[in-house]
């Protein structure tokens, strides 16, 4: 954690020399404008812009559709083009420099042979600096066959190489050997601590309300930090400023509606989106009285307001609220909710310098109720994160871009409260709160060294304080364990420093263009993480215990190196890439055998700390243009942990180690009205520990486990999904509708979700690979639970 002073000084000196060089480059003049879709005024990111007869001067528009291009002698003809839209050519004079210009592009009529599914430059994967970055256009996500017809963002990301799932029906992601809590999932800059509904079956993101999603698996920009494995950056879309527009859908288990349009004038817009399931309404139709009294539902509501304050200033305000509730006949209830809010002010200080200031608040809470006269209780907890982030961006020239800024994050993990019913035998439990304050400074620069060689360097420096109000326990002989007696208690007042950590997080990447369609990229990334989950479940549960770095739990450190080859074919219609990576983890935690972490205030006694590592290769072949589009991905990966007192100190696999993973995604357009989608998934079964026998204790049979963790595996997982979409012909009507018919698990594979060992006779429980299919319930009392086989669904989608 404490790098040497000389090394720190050398890194800082070298970095800021490079940054100073970028800032002091020769002054140039620029022309800026917006590129918008004429039908709904939405921005067009990745549009190509260049002066006539000078293609080399070209630039592309950013995520807001804004571009800045070096000015040539005026007047001059500027050409703006975007795939799937008619090209715009305009004569630019000196008068056009006095105010912000807009280019409205009209969608062009295309034949089926030229269908485009991407929202980026065709050669972007070859020319950009990112390694380990993946994107799926929202339009493509909506075409992927879905569980219960519910289009899902996180489930779509599971189809990309290097991304694996926790199991059947879950949206938890494991990226390049990292656990699910090592992913930073954020919506408009605000983190979401539990991004799932229905215990992980669906994510909290309504696709109708989204603008874009970016997944960083490798070279994460220095402006982001706090997690080790990935950044999932989700952005809510902005409303159009011309007229009210709506879209939504009526599905098998839920319905959704999104509205957007001008708010007060053409300089302010709104978007509001809502979704609710009605599974609980179907339960009321049951003949079983107990089922009629059950409750099972979720809802979410999101909104975004955008205000153009002046030609240089823009303000956006976003909010999301979502909750779930499961109730069993008024005897048991479990509910959890997310509530986030964020605001961002963007200012164009000059034609080359820009400033963004963002504030956010994210809160997650859950509550469990059990109504029983003898053992009834109420259990609740909440946690929150509040942050402020400022960033300056300097576009010195087409070859040099730099940024720098700061971020402050305040964590508050409230006490866990277990309040028994009036006559309950359960004892009340209240833990102490945990608080942390993380301040970070960051800077980065992208520099085109030669026409073929470019580099991107970044540095983030984090300063973390565990602060009061809080309590630290002192253990006898400084030994922290479940049987270690507490000899003293140290109480800290509000904001008093309890423990301090700091760490430098350098990031650097290189890209070398072999030719216009072939490039090689390499990157190194270091990250620190100061919050993590202590859980026995790999799938992720609403009641998981979040742990803050402190006296006994140091932050995790990750060092990752990656190397990739990127090749486009057939005029960028096909993309191929292969990336290899190696990741080293320090101070990673795992639970002791039999650990109990939910209610204890001495959670550090249930944790063990050690190291981990993962490595792998990711292959992706993708077709972007034509009647048939999609991708084929294969990932080979291994993940290891080595922690004293687990598996006798030998290396072992965590549950999410999956050596082989294959995904196929296909979409085909038969006609303007008919299209179809198909996905296929194959992955190695998750690593688990099966009992090796039983022993008797207090007249009960207790399973006996090996000293070595996760030696066994579930059978390999595979599944095929299919969908067909029919939409009515576009005859200029305001109302446009479509029907989607989906089948989840097309051939009815019974993929195991869990096993229960009711009777165990030595090794008779083990899976026999010679048998056809997975373990079945008739074999020596072994019961396999599976969730879904052949599952059809229907959804009606509409726009107006």
JSON list of N, CA, C and O in Angstrom, two decimals, residues 4-23:
[
{"chain": "A", "resi": 4, "resn": "UNK", "atom": "N", "xyz": [7.24, 3.47, -2.50]},
{"chain": "A", "resi": 4, "resn": "UNK", "atom": "CA", "xyz": [8.41, 4.24, -2.07]},
{"chain": "A", "resi": 4, "resn": "UNK", "atom": "C", "xyz": [8.31, 5.67, -2.56]},
{"chain": "A", "resi": 4, "resn": "UNK", "atom": "O", "xyz": [7.72, 5.97, -3.58]},
{"chain": "A", "resi": 5, "resn": "UNK", "atom": "N", "xyz": [8.93, 6.58, -1.80]},
{"chain": "A", "resi": 5, "resn": "UNK", "atom": "CA", "xyz": [8.86, 7.99, -2.15]},
{"chain": "A", "resi": 5, "resn": "UNK", "atom": "C", "xyz": [9.49, 8.29, -3.50]},
{"chain": "A", "resi": 5, "resn": "UNK", "atom": "O", "xyz": [8.99, 9.08, -4.28]},
{"chain": "A", "resi": 6, "resn": "UNK", "atom": "N", "xyz": [10.64, 7.63, -3.77]},
{"chain": "A", "resi": 6, "resn": "UNK", "atom": "CA", "xyz": [11.31, 7.89, -5.06]},
{"chain": "A", "resi": 6, "resn": "UNK", "atom": "C", "xyz": [10.44, 7.47, -6.22]},
{"chain": "A", "resi": 6, "resn": "UNK", "atom": "O", "xyz": [10.35, 8.15, -7.23]},
{"chain": "A", "resi": 7, "resn": "UNK", "atom": "N", "xyz": [9.81, 6.31, -6.09]},
{"chain": "A", "resi": 7, "resn": "UNK", "atom": "CA", "xyz": [8.99, 5.84, -7.20]},
{"chain": "A", "resi": 7, "resn": "UNK", "atom": "C", "xyz": [7.79, 6.75, -7.40]},
{"chain": "A", "resi": 7, "resn": "UNK", "atom": "O", "xyz": [7.41, 7.08, -8.52]},
{"chain": "A", "resi": 8, "resn": "UNK", "atom": "N", "xyz": [7.16, 7.20, -6.29]},
{"chain": "A", "resi": 8, "resn": "UNK", "atom": "CA", "xyz": [6.04, 8.13, -6.40]},
{"chain": "A", "resi": 8, "resn": "UNK", "atom": "C", "xyz": [6.45, 9.41, -7.12]},
{"chain": "A", "resi": 8, "resn": "UNK", "atom": "O", "xyz": [5.77, 9.91, -8.01]},
{"chain": "A", "resi": 9, "resn": "UNK", "atom": "N", "xyz": [7.58, 9.95, -6.71]},
{"chain": "A", "resi": 9, "resn": "UNK", "atom": "CA", "xyz": [8.03, 11.20, -7.32]},
{"chain": "A", "resi": 9, "resn": "UNK", "atom": "C", "xyz": [8.33, 11.03, -8.80]},
{"chain": "A", "resi": 9, "resn": "UNK", "atom": "O", "xyz": [8.03, 11.88, -9.62]},
{"chain": "A", "resi": 10, "resn": "UNK", "atom": "N", "xyz": [8.93, 9.89, -9.14]},
{"chain": "A", "resi": 10, "resn": "UNK", "atom": "CA", "xyz": [9.26, 9.65, -10.55]},
{"chain": "A", "resi": 10, "resn": "UNK", "atom": "C", "xyz": [7.99, 9.54, -11.39]},
{"chain": "A", "resi": 10, "resn": "UNK", "atom": "O", "xyz": [7.89, 10.13, -12.47]},
{"chain": "A", "resi": 11, "resn": "UNK", "atom": "N", "xyz": [6.99, 8.80, -10.88]},
{"chain": "A", "resi": 11, "resn": "UNK", "atom": "CA", "xyz": [5.74, 8.64, -11.62]},
{"chain": "A", "resi": 11, "resn": "UNK", "atom": "C", "xyz": [5.06, 9.98, -11.80]},
{"chain": "A", "resi": 11, "resn": "UNK", "atom": "O", "xyz": [4.63, 10.35, -12.89]},
{"chain": "A", "resi": 12, "resn": "UNK", "atom": "N", "xyz": [4.96, 10.74, -10.71]},
{"chain": "A", "resi": 12, "resn": "UNK", "atom": "CA", "xyz": [4.29, 12.03, -10.78]},
{"chain": "A", "resi": 12, "resn": "UNK", "atom": "C", "xyz": [5.01, 13.00, -11.70]},
{"chain": "A", "resi": 12, "resn": "UNK", "atom": "O", "xyz": [4.40, 13.71, -12.50]},
{"chain": "A", "resi": 13, "resn": "UNK", "atom": "N", "xyz": [6.33, 13.07, -11.58]},
{"chain": "A", "resi": 13, "resn": "UNK", "atom": "CA", "xyz": [7.10, 13.99, -12.40]},
{"chain": "A", "resi": 13, "resn": "UNK", "atom": "C", "xyz": [6.95, 13.65, -13.88]},
{"chain": "A", "resi": 13, "resn": "UNK", "atom": "O", "xyz": [6.70, 14.53, -14.71]},
{"chain": "A", "resi": 14, "resn": "UNK", "atom": "N", "xyz": [7.10, 12.37, -14.22]},
{"chain": "A", "resi": 14, "resn": "UNK", "atom": "CA", "xyz": [6.99, 11.95, -15.63]},
{"chain": "A", "resi": 14, "resn": "UNK", "atom": "C", "xyz": [5.61, 12.26, -16.17]},
{"chain": "A", "resi": 14, "resn": "UNK", "atom": "O", "xyz": [5.44, 12.74, -17.29]},
{"chain": "A", "resi": 15, "resn": "UNK", "atom": "N", "xyz": [4.60, 11.98, -15.36]},
{"chain": "A", "resi": 15, "resn": "UNK", "atom": "CA", "xyz": [3.23, 12.16, -15.83]},
{"chain": "A", "resi": 15, "resn": "UNK", "atom": "C", "xyz": [2.91, 13.63, -16.07]},
{"chain": "A", "resi": 15, "resn": "UNK", "atom": "O", "xyz": [2.36, 14.01, -17.09]},
{"chain": "A", "resi": 16, "resn": "UNK", "atom": "N", "xyz": [3.25, 14.47, -15.12]},
{"chain": "A", "resi": 16, "resn": "UNK", "atom": "CA", "xyz": [2.88, 15.87, -15.26]},
{"chain": "A", "resi": 16, "resn": "UNK", "atom": "C", "xyz": [3.74, 16.62, -16.29]},
{"chain": "A", "resi": 16, "resn": "UNK", "atom": "O", "xyz": [3.33, 17.64, -16.82]},
{"chain": "A", "resi": 17, "resn": "UNK", "atom": "N", "xyz": [4.94, 16.09, -16.59]},
{"chain": "A", "resi": 17, "resn": "UNK", "atom": "CA", "xyz": [5.70, 16.64, -17.72]},
{"chain": "A", "resi": 17, "resn": "UNK", "atom": "C", "xyz": [4.93, 16.41, -19.01]},
{"chain": "A", "resi": 17, "resn": "UNK", "atom": "O", "xyz": [4.79, 17.30, -19.86]},
{"chain": "A", "resi": 18, "resn": "UNK", "atom": "N", "xyz": [4.39, 15.16, -19.15]},
{"chain": "A", "resi": 18, "resn": "UNK", "atom": "CA", "xyz": [3.61, 14.85, -20.33]},
{"chain": "A", "resi": 18, "resn": "UNK", "atom": "C", "xyz": [2.35, 15.70, -20.40]},
{"chain": "A", "resi": 18, "resn": "UNK", "atom": "O", "xyz": [1.96, 16.21, -21.44]},
{"chain": "A", "resi": 19, "resn": "UNK", "atom": "N", "xyz": [1.69, 15.89, -19.25]},
{"chain": "A", "resi": 19, "resn": "UNK", "atom": "CA", "xyz": [0.48, 16.69, -19.21]},
{"chain": "A", "resi": 19, "resn": "UNK", "atom": "C", "xyz": [0.77, 18.15, -19.52]},
{"chain": "A", "resi": 19, "resn": "UNK", "atom": "O", "xyz": [0.04, 18.81, -20.26]},
{"chain": "A", "resi": 20, "resn": "UNK", "atom": "N", "xyz": [1.88, 18.69, -19.00]},
{"chain": "A", "resi": 20, "resn": "UNK", "atom": "CA", "xyz": [2.26, 20.07, -19.27]},
{"chain": "A", "resi": 20, "resn": "UNK", "atom": "C", "xyz": [2.55, 20.26, -20.76]},
{"chain": "A", "resi": 20, "resn": "UNK", "atom": "O", "xyz": [2.18, 21.26, -21.36]},
{"chain": "A", "resi": 21, "resn": "UNK", "atom": "N", "xyz": [3.19, 19.25, -21.35]},
{"chain": "A", "resi": 21, "resn": "UNK", "atom": "CA", "xyz": [3.50, 19.34, -22.77]},
{"chain": "A", "resi": 21, "resn": "UNK", "atom": "C", "xyz": [2.22, 19.42, -23.60]},
{"chain": "A", "resi": 21, "resn": "UNK", "atom": "O", "xyz": [2.11, 20.18, -24.55]},
{"chain": "A", "resi": 22, "resn": "UNK", "atom": "N", "xyz": [1.21, 18.65, -23.19]},
{"chain": "A", "resi": 22, "resn": "UNK", "atom": "CA", "xyz": [-0.04, 18.67, -23.93]},
{"chain": "A", "resi": 22, "resn": "UNK", "atom": "C", "xyz": [-0.73, 20.03, -23.81]},
{"chain": "A", "resi": 22, "resn": "UNK", "atom": "O", "xyz": [-1.36, 20.51, -24.73]},
{"chain": "A", "resi": 23, "resn": "UNK", "atom": "N", "xyz": [-0.63, 20.65, -22.62]},
{"chain": "A", "resi": 23, "resn": "UNK", "atom": "CA", "xyz": [-1.32, 21.91, -22.39]},
{"chain": "A", "resi": 23, "resn": "UNK", "atom": "C", "xyz": [-0.62, 23.08, -23.06]},
{"chain": "A", "resi": 23, "resn": "UNK", "atom": "O", "xyz": [-1.23, 24.12, -23.32]}
]
